[in-house]
Amino acid sequence: EDQVTQSPEALRLQEGESSSLNCSYTVSGLRGLFWYRQDPGKGPEFLFTLYSAGEEKEKERLKATLTKKESFLHITAPKPEDSATYLCAVQANGNNDMRFGAGTRLTVKP
Amino acid sequence: GAVVSQHPSRVICKSGTSVKIECRSLDFQATTMFWYRQFPKQSLMLMATSNEGSKATYEQGVEKDKFLINHASLTLSTLTVTSAHPEDSSFYICSARGGSGVYTGELFFGEGSRLTVL
């Protein structure tokens, strides 16, 4: 069965303090790994899709990387507005849906 | 990205009543939509896959007679929580893939509907 494990569960950073969030996964043939941002009381907002090991994608202060077992979401010099829950999800080959991890709640203090 | 709209955003109902939640794809056609449920500080749990013009596919443990899904058009799927009870209180979110014709994989989510059953 496909599994997605995110760590840490919660992360508190000072503004400007860079860090990384981890997403470990097991899947029977990866079709795609996805990162989302979710604000309280809102639906998830799409950030990145990664398809194969070695792939990297960047958007503003965020950079996502992928290996055969895990993905990292690197946050460089975060700002308070980056505070949110970051969700990781995987889609397996032959499947139409996604399986989500429990998320990492990020708080960035000014 | 593709836009998915969900309504209502919040609903409070009495125990025993039924509640309908609508999910619309605004700028694309979605043959498949997905319904998720999220409890506080927990991840999204897939409830069912909604297929236009056919029966929904439910995940194990999800009661199909309690959570009725209808996908009558390419832009609208509805979830009806029948005879709602307090334990059905949750955040329900729908999603769909964009309809560009080129697979990119990502799902686009609605704003979510917070259901509170008294």
Coordinates of C-alpha atoms in Angstrom, one line a residue:
Chain A
E1 CA 0.0 0.0 0.0
D2 CA 1.2 3.5 -0.8
Q3 CA 2.5 5.4 2.2
V4 CA 3.5 9.0 2.7
T5 CA 5.2 10.2 5.9
Q6 CA 6.0 13.8 6.6
S7 CA 8.4 15.2 9.2
P8 CA 8.6 17.1 11.3
E9 CA 4.9 17.4 12.3
A10 CA 5.4 21.0 13.3
L11 CA 8.2 23.4 12.7
R12 CA 8.8 26.9 14.1
L13 CA 11.3 29.2 12.5
Q14 CA 12.4 32.7 12.9
E15 CA 12.1 34.9 9.9
G16 CA 15.1 34.4 7.7
E17 CA 16.0 31.0 9.2
S18 CA 16.2 28.5 6.4
S19 CA 15.1 24.9 6.8
S20 CA 13.8 21.8 5.1
L21 CA 10.7 19.7 5.3
N22 CA 10.8 16.0 4.6
C23 CA 8.4 13.7 2.8
S24 CA 9.3 10.0 2.8
Y25 CA 7.2 7.7 0.5
T26 CA 6.7 4.2 -0.6
V27 CA 4.7 3.6 -3.8
S28 CA 4.4 0.9 -6.3
G29 CA 5.8 2.9 -9.2
L30 CA 5.8 6.7 -8.8
R31 CA 3.8 8.7 -11.3
G32 CA 4.2 12.0 -9.5
L33 CA 5.0 13.5 -6.2
F34 CA 3.2 16.7 -5.3
W35 CA 3.6 19.5 -2.8
Y36 CA 0.7 21.7 -1.6
R37 CA 0.3 24.6 0.8
Q38 CA -2.8 24.7 2.9
D39 CA -3.9 27.7 5.0
P40 CA -6.3 27.1 7.9
G41 CA -9.9 26.6 6.7
K42 CA -8.9 26.6 3.0
G43 CA -8.4 24.0 0.4
P44 CA -4.8 23.0 -0.6
E45 CA -2.9 25.2 -3.1
F46 CA -0.7 23.5 -5.6
L47 CA 3.0 24.2 -5.4
F48 CA 5.1 21.6 -7.3
T49 CA 5.0 18.3 -9.2
L50 CA 8.1 16.1 -9.3
Y51 CA 8.2 13.1 -11.6
S52 CA 11.6 11.4 -11.3
A53 CA 14.6 11.2 -8.9
G54 CA 17.0 14.1 -9.3
E55 CA 14.3 16.5 -10.4
E56 CA 14.2 19.9 -8.7
K57 CA 11.7 22.8 -8.9
E58 CA 11.8 26.3 -7.5
K59 CA 9.2 28.9 -6.7
E60 CA 10.3 32.1 -4.9
R61 CA 11.6 31.0 -1.5
L62 CA 10.7 27.3 -2.0
K63 CA 12.6 24.5 -3.7
A64 CA 11.5 20.9 -4.0
T65 CA 13.8 18.0 -4.6
L66 CA 13.2 14.3 -5.2
T67 CA 15.0 11.1 -4.6
K68 CA 13.8 7.5 -5.0
K69 CA 12.6 7.4 -1.4
E70 CA 12.0 11.0 -0.3
S71 CA 11.4 14.6 -1.2
F72 CA 12.5 17.7 0.5
L73 CA 10.9 21.1 0.5
H74 CA 13.6 23.7 1.2
I75 CA 12.5 27.1 2.5
T76 CA 15.1 29.8 2.1
A77 CA 14.9 32.9 4.3
P78 CA 11.2 32.3 5.2
K79 CA 8.8 35.1 5.9
P80 CA 5.8 35.1 8.2
E81 CA 3.5 34.8 5.2
D82 CA 5.1 31.4 4.5
S83 CA 3.4 30.1 7.7
A84 CA 1.0 27.3 6.6
T85 CA 0.7 23.5 6.5
Y86 CA 2.7 21.9 3.7
L87 CA 1.3 18.7 2.3
C88 CA 3.0 16.1 0.3
A89 CA 1.1 13.6 -1.9
V90 CA 2.0 10.8 -4.3
Q91 CA 0.3 9.3 -7.2
A92 CA 1.2 5.7 -8.2
N93 CA 1.3 4.4 -11.8
G94 CA -2.1 3.1 -12.7
N95 CA -3.9 5.1 -10.1
N96 CA -6.1 8.1 -10.6
D97 CA -6.0 9.5 -7.1
M98 CA -3.4 10.9 -4.7
R99 CA -2.4 9.8 -1.2
F100 CA -1.5 12.6 1.2
G101 CA 0.9 12.8 4.1
A102 CA -0.3 14.3 7.4
G103 CA 1.5 17.6 6.6
T104 CA 4.1 19.8 8.3
R105 CA 2.7 22.9 10.1
L106 CA 5.2 25.6 9.6
T107 CA 5.1 28.8 11.7
V108 CA 7.5 31.6 10.9
K109 CA 7.9 34.2 13.6
P110 CA 8.8 37.8 12.7
Chain B
G1 CA -4.1 26.8 -12.8
A2 CA -7.6 25.4 -13.1
V3 CA -10.2 26.8 -10.8
V4 CA -12.5 24.6 -8.6
S5 CA -15.3 26.2 -6.7
Q6 CA -17.0 24.6 -3.7
H7 CA -20.2 25.7 -2.0
P8 CA -21.2 26.2 0.7
S9 CA -18.0 27.1 2.6
R10 CA -19.7 26.6 6.0
V11 CA -22.9 24.8 7.0
I12 CA -24.4 24.0 10.3
C13 CA -27.3 21.5 10.5
K14 CA -29.3 19.6 13.0
S15 CA -28.6 15.9 13.5
G16 CA -30.7 13.8 11.2
T17 CA -30.9 16.3 8.3
S18 CA -29.2 16.0 5.0
V19 CA -26.7 18.4 3.6
K20 CA -25.6 18.9 0.0
I21 CA -22.2 20.2 -1.0
E22 CA -21.5 21.3 -4.6
C23 CA -18.2 21.2 -6.4
R24 CA -17.8 23.0 -9.8
S25 CA -14.9 23.2 -12.2
L26 CA -15.1 26.8 -13.5
D27 CA -12.8 26.9 -16.5
F28 CA -12.5 23.3 -17.5
Q29 CA -14.4 20.1 -17.8
A30 CA -13.7 17.4 -15.3
T31 CA -14.7 13.9 -16.1
T32 CA -13.3 12.8 -12.7
M33 CA -13.5 14.6 -9.3
F34 CA -12.3 13.5 -6.0
W35 CA -13.9 14.0 -2.6
Y36 CA -11.7 14.2 0.5
R37 CA -12.4 14.6 4.2
Q38 CA -10.1 16.2 6.7
F39 CA -10.2 16.2 10.4
P40 CA -8.4 18.8 12.5
K41 CA -4.7 18.6 12.3
Q42 CA -4.9 15.5 10.1
S43 CA -4.3 14.8 6.5
L44 CA -6.7 14.6 3.6
M45 CA -8.4 11.2 3.4
L46 CA -9.9 10.2 0.1
M47 CA -13.5 9.3 0.4
A48 CA -14.6 8.7 -3.2
T49 CA -13.9 9.2 -6.8
S50 CA -16.7 10.8 -8.7
N51 CA -17.1 9.9 -12.4
E52 CA -19.2 11.9 -14.8
G53 CA -22.2 9.8 -15.9
S54 CA -21.5 6.8 -13.8
K55 CA -21.4 5.6 -10.2
A56 CA -18.8 6.9 -7.8
T57 CA -16.1 4.7 -6.5
Y58 CA -15.9 4.7 -2.7
E59 CA -12.9 4.0 -0.6
Q60 CA -12.9 1.2 1.9
G61 CA -14.8 2.1 5.0
V62 CA -16.8 5.0 3.4
E63 CA -20.6 4.4 3.5
K64 CA -21.9 5.0 0.0
D65 CA -25.5 5.2 1.3
K66 CA -24.5 7.9 3.7
F67 CA -22.3 10.0 1.4
L68 CA -24.2 10.2 -1.9
I69 CA -22.2 11.4 -4.8
N70 CA -23.7 12.6 -8.1
H71 CA -21.6 13.8 -11.1
A72 CA -24.3 14.6 -13.6
S73 CA -22.3 17.0 -15.8
L74 CA -18.7 17.6 -16.7
T75 CA -18.5 20.7 -14.4
L76 CA -20.5 19.7 -11.4
S77 CA -20.2 17.0 -8.7
T78 CA -22.3 17.0 -5.5
L79 CA -21.8 15.3 -2.2
T80 CA -24.8 14.7 0.0
V81 CA -24.3 13.8 3.6
T82 CA -27.6 12.0 4.4
S83 CA -29.0 11.8 8.0
A84 CA -26.0 13.7 9.3
H85 CA -24.8 13.0 12.8
P86 CA -22.2 14.9 14.9
E87 CA -19.5 12.4 14.0
D88 CA -19.9 13.5 10.4
S89 CA -18.7 17.0 11.3
S90 CA -15.6 17.6 9.3
F91 CA -14.0 19.6 6.5
Y92 CA -14.9 18.2 3.1
I93 CA -12.8 19.2 0.1
C94 CA -13.3 18.4 -3.6
S95 CA -10.7 18.3 -6.3
A96 CA -10.2 17.7 -10.0
R97 CA -7.4 17.7 -12.6
G98 CA -7.2 20.4 -15.1
G99 CA -8.6 19.8 -18.5
S100 CA -5.7 20.9 -20.7
G101 CA -5.5 17.5 -22.3
V102 CA -1.9 17.2 -21.3
Y103 CA -1.3 15.1 -18.2
T104 CA 0.6 17.0 -15.5
G105 CA -0.9 15.2 -12.6
E106 CA -1.7 17.9 -10.1
L107 CA -5.1 18.2 -8.5
F108 CA -6.8 21.5 -8.0
F109 CA -8.8 21.9 -4.9
G110 CA -12.0 23.7 -4.0
E111 CA -12.1 26.0 -1.0
G112 CA -13.5 23.3 1.3
S113 CA -16.8 23.0 3.2
R114 CA -16.9 23.0 6.9
L115 CA -19.8 20.9 8.1
T116 CA -20.9 21.1 11.7
V117 CA -23.7 18.8 12.8
L118 CA -25.4 19.8 16.1

